[in-house]
Amino acid sequence: MPITTILIIILILILIGAVPAWPHSRAWGYGPSGIVGVILVVLLILLLMGRI
């Protein structure tokens, strides 16, 4: 399995986990989605540089 496929699967799981759909996670605010955004930006930069 190529590394990009593994990264895409992990990113999808993180995106699903960042959705504040459960009662205990509604008070988290933008924290989880902000972390996902940073991870997306880093992966996009690495992809554009050809490191992935």
JSON list of N, CA and C in Angstrom, two decimals:
[
{"chain": "A", "resi": 1, "resn": "MET", "atom": "N", "xyz": [0.83, -1.17, 0.00]},
{"chain": "A", "resi": 1, "resn": "MET", "atom": "CA", "xyz": [0.00, 0.00, 0.00]},
{"chain": "A", "resi": 1, "resn": "MET", "atom": "C", "xyz": [0.89, 1.25, 0.00]},
{"chain": "A", "resi": 2, "resn": "PRO", "atom": "N", "xyz": [0.68, 2.13, -0.93]},
{"chain": "A", "resi": 2, "resn": "PRO", "atom": "CA", "xyz": [1.51, 3.34, -0.96]},
{"chain": "A", "resi": 2, "resn": "PRO", "atom": "C", "xyz": [1.22, 4.25, 0.24]},
{"chain": "A", "resi": 3, "resn": "ILE", "atom": "N", "xyz": [2.19, 5.07, 0.55]},
{"chain": "A", "resi": 3, "resn": "ILE", "atom": "CA", "xyz": [2.09, 5.96, 1.71]},
{"chain": "A", "resi": 3, "resn": "ILE", "atom": "C", "xyz": [0.97, 6.97, 1.54]},
{"chain": "A", "resi": 4, "resn": "THR", "atom": "N", "xyz": [0.68, 7.39, 0.31]},
{"chain": "A", "resi": 4, "resn": "THR", "atom": "CA", "xyz": [-0.39, 8.37, 0.11]},
{"chain": "A", "resi": 4, "resn": "THR", "atom": "C", "xyz": [-1.75, 7.78, 0.44]},
{"chain": "A", "resi": 5, "resn": "THR", "atom": "N", "xyz": [-1.97, 6.52, 0.13]},
{"chain": "A", "resi": 5, "resn": "THR", "atom": "CA", "xyz": [-3.23, 5.87, 0.46]},
{"chain": "A", "resi": 5, "resn": "THR", "atom": "C", "xyz": [-3.42, 5.79, 1.97]},
{"chain": "A", "resi": 6, "resn": "ILE", "atom": "N", "xyz": [-2.36, 5.46, 2.67]},
{"chain": "A", "resi": 6, "resn": "ILE", "atom": "CA", "xyz": [-2.43, 5.39, 4.13]},
{"chain": "A", "resi": 6, "resn": "ILE", "atom": "C", "xyz": [-2.70, 6.77, 4.72]},
{"chain": "A", "resi": 7, "resn": "LEU", "atom": "N", "xyz": [-2.06, 7.80, 4.18]},
{"chain": "A", "resi": 7, "resn": "LEU", "atom": "CA", "xyz": [-2.29, 9.16, 4.66]},
{"chain": "A", "resi": 7, "resn": "LEU", "atom": "C", "xyz": [-3.72, 9.62, 4.41]},
{"chain": "A", "resi": 8, "resn": "ILE", "atom": "N", "xyz": [-4.28, 9.27, 3.26]},
{"chain": "A", "resi": 8, "resn": "ILE", "atom": "CA", "xyz": [-5.65, 9.64, 2.95]},
{"chain": "A", "resi": 8, "resn": "ILE", "atom": "C", "xyz": [-6.63, 8.96, 3.90]},
{"chain": "A", "resi": 9, "resn": "ILE", "atom": "N", "xyz": [-6.41, 7.70, 4.20]},
{"chain": "A", "resi": 9, "resn": "ILE", "atom": "CA", "xyz": [-7.28, 6.97, 5.12]},
{"chain": "A", "resi": 9, "resn": "ILE", "atom": "C", "xyz": [-7.20, 7.58, 6.52]},
{"chain": "A", "resi": 10, "resn": "ILE", "atom": "N", "xyz": [-6.00, 7.88, 6.98]},
{"chain": "A", "resi": 10, "resn": "ILE", "atom": "CA", "xyz": [-5.84, 8.49, 8.30]},
{"chain": "A", "resi": 10, "resn": "ILE", "atom": "C", "xyz": [-6.49, 9.87, 8.33]},
{"chain": "A", "resi": 11, "resn": "LEU", "atom": "N", "xyz": [-6.35, 10.64, 7.27]},
{"chain": "A", "resi": 11, "resn": "LEU", "atom": "CA", "xyz": [-6.94, 11.97, 7.22]},
{"chain": "A", "resi": 11, "resn": "LEU", "atom": "C", "xyz": [-8.46, 11.90, 7.25]},
{"chain": "A", "resi": 12, "resn": "ILE", "atom": "N", "xyz": [-9.05, 10.96, 6.56]},
{"chain": "A", "resi": 12, "resn": "ILE", "atom": "CA", "xyz": [-10.50, 10.79, 6.58]},
{"chain": "A", "resi": 12, "resn": "ILE", "atom": "C", "xyz": [-10.97, 10.42, 7.99]},
{"chain": "A", "resi": 13, "resn": "LEU", "atom": "N", "xyz": [-10.25, 9.54, 8.66]},
{"chain": "A", "resi": 13, "resn": "LEU", "atom": "CA", "xyz": [-10.61, 9.18, 10.03]},
{"chain": "A", "resi": 13, "resn": "LEU", "atom": "C", "xyz": [-10.51, 10.37, 10.98]},
{"chain": "A", "resi": 14, "resn": "ILE", "atom": "N", "xyz": [-9.49, 11.20, 10.80]},
{"chain": "A", "resi": 14, "resn": "ILE", "atom": "CA", "xyz": [-9.34, 12.40, 11.63]},
{"chain": "A", "resi": 14, "resn": "ILE", "atom": "C", "xyz": [-10.47, 13.38, 11.36]},
{"chain": "A", "resi": 15, "resn": "LEU", "atom": "N", "xyz": [-10.86, 13.53, 10.08]},
{"chain": "A", "resi": 15, "resn": "LEU", "atom": "CA", "xyz": [-11.96, 14.44, 9.75]},
{"chain": "A", "resi": 15, "resn": "LEU", "atom": "C", "xyz": [-13.27, 13.98, 10.38]},
{"chain": "A", "resi": 16, "resn": "ILE", "atom": "N", "xyz": [-13.51, 12.68, 10.36]},
{"chain": "A", "resi": 16, "resn": "ILE", "atom": "CA", "xyz": [-14.73, 12.15, 10.99]},
{"chain": "A", "resi": 16, "resn": "ILE", "atom": "C", "xyz": [-14.68, 12.38, 12.50]},
{"chain": "A", "resi": 17, "resn": "GLY", "atom": "N", "xyz": [-13.53, 12.20, 13.10]},
{"chain": "A", "resi": 17, "resn": "GLY", "atom": "CA", "xyz": [-13.39, 12.40, 14.54]},
{"chain": "A", "resi": 17, "resn": "GLY", "atom": "C", "xyz": [-13.47, 13.85, 14.96]},
{"chain": "A", "resi": 18, "resn": "ALA", "atom": "N", "xyz": [-13.20, 14.78, 14.05]},
{"chain": "A", "resi": 18, "resn": "ALA", "atom": "CA", "xyz": [-13.21, 16.20, 14.40]},
{"chain": "A", "resi": 18, "resn": "ALA", "atom": "C", "xyz": [-14.60, 16.81, 14.35]},
{"chain": "A", "resi": 19, "resn": "VAL", "atom": "N", "xyz": [-15.57, 16.11, 13.80]},
{"chain": "A", "resi": 19, "resn": "VAL", "atom": "CA", "xyz": [-16.93, 16.64, 13.72]},
{"chain": "A", "resi": 19, "resn": "VAL", "atom": "C", "xyz": [-17.56, 16.61, 15.11]},
{"chain": "A", "resi": 20, "resn": "PRO", "atom": "N", "xyz": [-18.00, 17.76, 15.62]},
{"chain": "A", "resi": 20, "resn": "PRO", "atom": "CA", "xyz": [-18.58, 17.78, 16.97]},
{"chain": "A", "resi": 20, "resn": "PRO", "atom": "C", "xyz": [-20.03, 17.30, 16.98]},
{"chain": "A", "resi": 21, "resn": "ALA", "atom": "N", "xyz": [-20.26, 16.04, 16.68]},
{"chain": "A", "resi": 21, "resn": "ALA", "atom": "CA", "xyz": [-21.61, 15.50, 16.59]},
{"chain": "A", "resi": 21, "resn": "ALA", "atom": "C", "xyz": [-22.06, 14.84, 17.88]},
{"chain": "A", "resi": 22, "resn": "TRP", "atom": "N", "xyz": [-21.17, 14.59, 18.79]},
{"chain": "A", "resi": 22, "resn": "TRP", "atom": "CA", "xyz": [-21.52, 13.90, 20.02]},
{"chain": "A", "resi": 22, "resn": "TRP", "atom": "C", "xyz": [-21.65, 14.91, 21.14]},
{"chain": "A", "resi": 23, "resn": "PRO", "atom": "N", "xyz": [-22.52, 14.65, 22.10]},
{"chain": "A", "resi": 23, "resn": "PRO", "atom": "CA", "xyz": [-22.77, 15.64, 23.16]},
{"chain": "A", "resi": 23, "resn": "PRO", "atom": "C", "xyz": [-21.52, 16.04, 23.96]},
{"chain": "A", "resi": 24, "resn": "HIS", "atom": "N", "xyz": [-20.61, 15.12, 24.20]},
{"chain": "A", "resi": 24, "resn": "HIS", "atom": "CA", "xyz": [-19.43, 15.46, 24.99]},
{"chain": "A", "resi": 24, "resn": "HIS", "atom": "C", "xyz": [-18.42, 16.31, 24.23]},
{"chain": "A", "resi": 25, "resn": "SER", "atom": "N", "xyz": [-18.54, 16.36, 22.90]},
{"chain": "A", "resi": 25, "resn": "SER", "atom": "CA", "xyz": [-17.55, 17.10, 22.12]},
{"chain": "A", "resi": 25, "resn": "SER", "atom": "C", "xyz": [-18.06, 18.44, 21.60]},
{"chain": "A", "resi": 26, "resn": "ARG", "atom": "N", "xyz": [-19.26, 18.83, 21.95]},
{"chain": "A", "resi": 26, "resn": "ARG", "atom": "CA", "xyz": [-19.80, 20.10, 21.45]},
{"chain": "A", "resi": 26, "resn": "ARG", "atom": "C", "xyz": [-19.08, 21.30, 22.05]},
{"chain": "A", "resi": 27, "resn": "ALA", "atom": "N", "xyz": [-18.52, 21.17, 23.21]},
{"chain": "A", "resi": 27, "resn": "ALA", "atom": "CA", "xyz": [-17.85, 22.30, 23.87]},
{"chain": "A", "resi": 27, "resn": "ALA", "atom": "C", "xyz": [-16.39, 22.44, 23.44]},
{"chain": "A", "resi": 28, "resn": "TRP", "atom": "N", "xyz": [-15.92, 21.59, 22.56]},
{"chain": "A", "resi": 28, "resn": "TRP", "atom": "CA", "xyz": [-14.52, 21.65, 22.14]},
{"chain": "A", "resi": 28, "resn": "TRP", "atom": "C", "xyz": [-14.23, 22.84, 21.25]},
{"chain": "A", "resi": 29, "resn": "GLY", "atom": "N", "xyz": [-15.23, 23.36, 20.57]},
{"chain": "A", "resi": 29, "resn": "GLY", "atom": "CA", "xyz": [-15.04, 24.51, 19.69]},
{"chain": "A", "resi": 29, "resn": "GLY", "atom": "C", "xyz": [-14.32, 24.13, 18.42]},
{"chain": "A", "resi": 30, "resn": "TYR", "atom": "N", "xyz": [-13.42, 25.00, 17.97]},
{"chain": "A", "resi": 30, "resn": "TYR", "atom": "CA", "xyz": [-12.73, 24.81, 16.71]},
{"chain": "A", "resi": 30, "resn": "TYR", "atom": "C", "xyz": [-11.40, 24.08, 16.85]},
{"chain": "A", "resi": 31, "resn": "GLY", "atom": "N", "xyz": [-11.08, 23.61, 18.03]},
{"chain": "A", "resi": 31, "resn": "GLY", "atom": "CA", "xyz": [-9.79, 22.96, 18.26]},
{"chain": "A", "resi": 31, "resn": "GLY", "atom": "C", "xyz": [-9.52, 21.77, 17.35]},
{"chain": "A", "resi": 32, "resn": "PRO", "atom": "N", "xyz": [-10.37, 20.76, 17.34]},
{"chain": "A", "resi": 32, "resn": "PRO", "atom": "CA", "xyz": [-10.08, 19.59, 16.49]},
{"chain": "A", "resi": 32, "resn": "PRO", "atom": "C", "xyz": [-10.05, 19.92, 15.01]},
{"chain": "A", "resi": 33, "resn": "SER", "atom": "N", "xyz": [-10.96, 20.76, 14.53]},
{"chain": "A", "resi": 33, "resn": "SER", "atom": "CA", "xyz": [-10.95, 21.08, 13.11]},
{"chain": "A", "resi": 33, "resn": "SER", "atom": "C", "xyz": [-9.75, 21.95, 12.75]},
{"chain": "A", "resi": 34, "resn": "GLY", "atom": "N", "xyz": [-9.25, 22.74, 13.69]},
{"chain": "A", "resi": 34, "resn": "GLY", "atom": "CA", "xyz": [-8.05, 23.54, 13.44]},
{"chain": "A", "resi": 34, "resn": "GLY", "atom": "C", "xyz": [-6.82, 22.66, 13.29]},
{"chain": "A", "resi": 35, "resn": "ILE", "atom": "N", "xyz": [-6.76, 21.62, 14.11]},
{"chain": "A", "resi": 35, "resn": "ILE", "atom": "CA", "xyz": [-5.65, 20.67, 14.00]},
{"chain": "A", "resi": 35, "resn": "ILE", "atom": "C", "xyz": [-5.71, 19.94, 12.67]},
{"chain": "A", "resi": 36, "resn": "VAL", "atom": "N", "xyz": [-6.91, 19.55, 12.25]},
{"chain": "A", "resi": 36, "resn": "VAL", "atom": "CA", "xyz": [-7.07, 18.88, 10.96]},
{"chain": "A", "resi": 36, "resn": "VAL", "atom": "C", "xyz": [-6.65, 19.82, 9.83]},
{"chain": "A", "resi": 37, "resn": "GLY", "atom": "N", "xyz": [-6.98, 21.10, 9.95]},
{"chain": "A", "resi": 37, "resn": "GLY", "atom": "CA", "xyz": [-6.58, 22.07, 8.94]},
{"chain": "A", "resi": 37, "resn": "GLY", "atom": "C", "xyz": [-5.07, 22.20, 8.83]},
{"chain": "A", "resi": 38, "resn": "VAL", "atom": "N", "xyz": [-4.39, 22.21, 9.97]},
{"chain": "A", "resi": 38, "resn": "VAL", "atom": "CA", "xyz": [-2.92, 22.28, 9.96]},
{"chain": "A", "resi": 38, "resn": "VAL", "atom": "C", "xyz": [-2.34, 21.03, 9.31]},
{"chain": "A", "resi": 39, "resn": "ILE", "atom": "N", "xyz": [-2.88, 19.89, 9.63]},
{"chain": "A", "resi": 39, "resn": "ILE", "atom": "CA", "xyz": [-2.39, 18.64, 9.02]},
{"chain": "A", "resi": 39, "resn": "ILE", "atom": "C", "xyz": [-2.62, 18.67, 7.51]},
{"chain": "A", "resi": 40, "resn": "LEU", "atom": "N", "xyz": [-3.78, 19.17, 7.08]},
{"chain": "A", "resi": 40, "resn": "LEU", "atom": "CA", "xyz": [-4.05, 19.28, 5.64]},
{"chain": "A", "resi": 40, "resn": "LEU", "atom": "C", "xyz": [-3.06, 20.20, 4.94]},
{"chain": "A", "resi": 41, "resn": "VAL", "atom": "N", "xyz": [-2.75, 21.33, 5.55]},
{"chain": "A", "resi": 41, "resn": "VAL", "atom": "CA", "xyz": [-1.80, 22.26, 4.95]},
{"chain": "A", "resi": 41, "resn": "VAL", "atom": "C", "xyz": [-0.42, 21.64, 4.85]},
{"chain": "A", "resi": 42, "resn": "VAL", "atom": "N", "xyz": [0.02, 20.96, 5.89]},
{"chain": "A", "resi": 42, "resn": "VAL", "atom": "CA", "xyz": [1.34, 20.31, 5.87]},
{"chain": "A", "resi": 42, "resn": "VAL", "atom": "C", "xyz": [1.39, 19.23, 4.79]},
{"chain": "A", "resi": 43, "resn": "LEU", "atom": "N", "xyz": [0.34, 18.42, 4.71]},
{"chain": "A", "resi": 43, "resn": "LEU", "atom": "CA", "xyz": [0.31, 17.37, 3.68]},
{"chain": "A", "resi": 43, "resn": "LEU", "atom": "C", "xyz": [0.27, 17.96, 2.28]},
{"chain": "A", "resi": 44, "resn": "LEU", "atom": "N", "xyz": [-0.46, 19.06, 2.10]},
{"chain": "A", "resi": 44, "resn": "LEU", "atom": "CA", "xyz": [-0.51, 19.70, 0.79]},
{"chain": "A", "resi": 44, "resn": "LEU", "atom": "C", "xyz": [0.85, 20.26, 0.40]},
{"chain": "A", "resi": 45, "resn": "ILE", "atom": "N", "xyz": [1.54, 20.88, 1.33]},
{"chain": "A", "resi": 45, "resn": "ILE", "atom": "CA", "xyz": [2.89, 21.40, 1.05]},
{"chain": "A", "resi": 45, "resn": "ILE", "atom": "C", "xyz": [3.85, 20.27, 0.70]},
{"chain": "A", "resi": 46, "resn": "LEU", "atom": "N", "xyz": [3.79, 19.18, 1.47]},
{"chain": "A", "resi": 46, "resn": "LEU", "atom": "CA", "xyz": [4.65, 18.03, 1.16]},
{"chain": "A", "resi": 46, "resn": "LEU", "atom": "C", "xyz": [4.33, 17.43, -0.18]},
{"chain": "A", "resi": 47, "resn": "LEU", "atom": "N", "xyz": [3.04, 17.38, -0.52]},
{"chain": "A", "resi": 47, "resn": "LEU", "atom": "CA", "xyz": [2.64, 16.83, -1.82]},
{"chain": "A", "resi": 47, "resn": "LEU", "atom": "C", "xyz": [3.14, 17.71, -2.96]},
{"chain": "A", "resi": 48, "resn": "LEU", "atom": "N", "xyz": [3.02, 19.03, -2.80]},
{"chain": "A", "resi": 48, "resn": "LEU", "atom": "CA", "xyz": [3.48, 19.93, -3.85]},
{"chain": "A", "resi": 48, "resn": "LEU", "atom": "C", "xyz": [4.99, 19.94, -4.00]},
{"chain": "A", "resi": 49, "resn": "MET", "atom": "N", "xyz": [5.71, 19.68, -2.90]},
{"chain": "A", "resi": 49, "resn": "MET", "atom": "CA", "xyz": [7.16, 19.64, -2.97]},
{"chain": "A", "resi": 49, "resn": "MET", "atom": "C", "xyz": [7.66, 18.30, -3.51]},
{"chain": "A", "resi": 50, "resn": "GLY", "atom": "N", "xyz": [6.77, 17.32, -3.61]},
{"chain": "A", "resi": 50, "resn": "GLY", "atom": "CA", "xyz": [7.16, 16.02, -4.13]},
{"chain": "A", "resi": 50, "resn": "GLY", "atom": "C", "xyz": [7.77, 15.10, -3.09]},
{"chain": "A", "resi": 51, "resn": "ARG", "atom": "N", "xyz": [7.55, 15.39, -1.81]},
{"chain": "A", "resi": 51, "resn": "ARG", "atom": "CA", "xyz": [8.14, 14.56, -0.75]},
{"chain": "A", "resi": 51, "resn": "ARG", "atom": "C", "xyz": [7.26, 13.36, -0.42]},
{"chain": "A", "resi": 52, "resn": "ILE", "atom": "N", "xyz": [6.02, 13.37, -0.87]},
{"chain": "A", "resi": 52, "resn": "ILE", "atom": "CA", "xyz": [5.12, 12.24, -0.60]},
{"chain": "A", "resi": 52, "resn": "ILE", "atom": "C", "xyz": [4.96, 11.44, -1.87]}
]
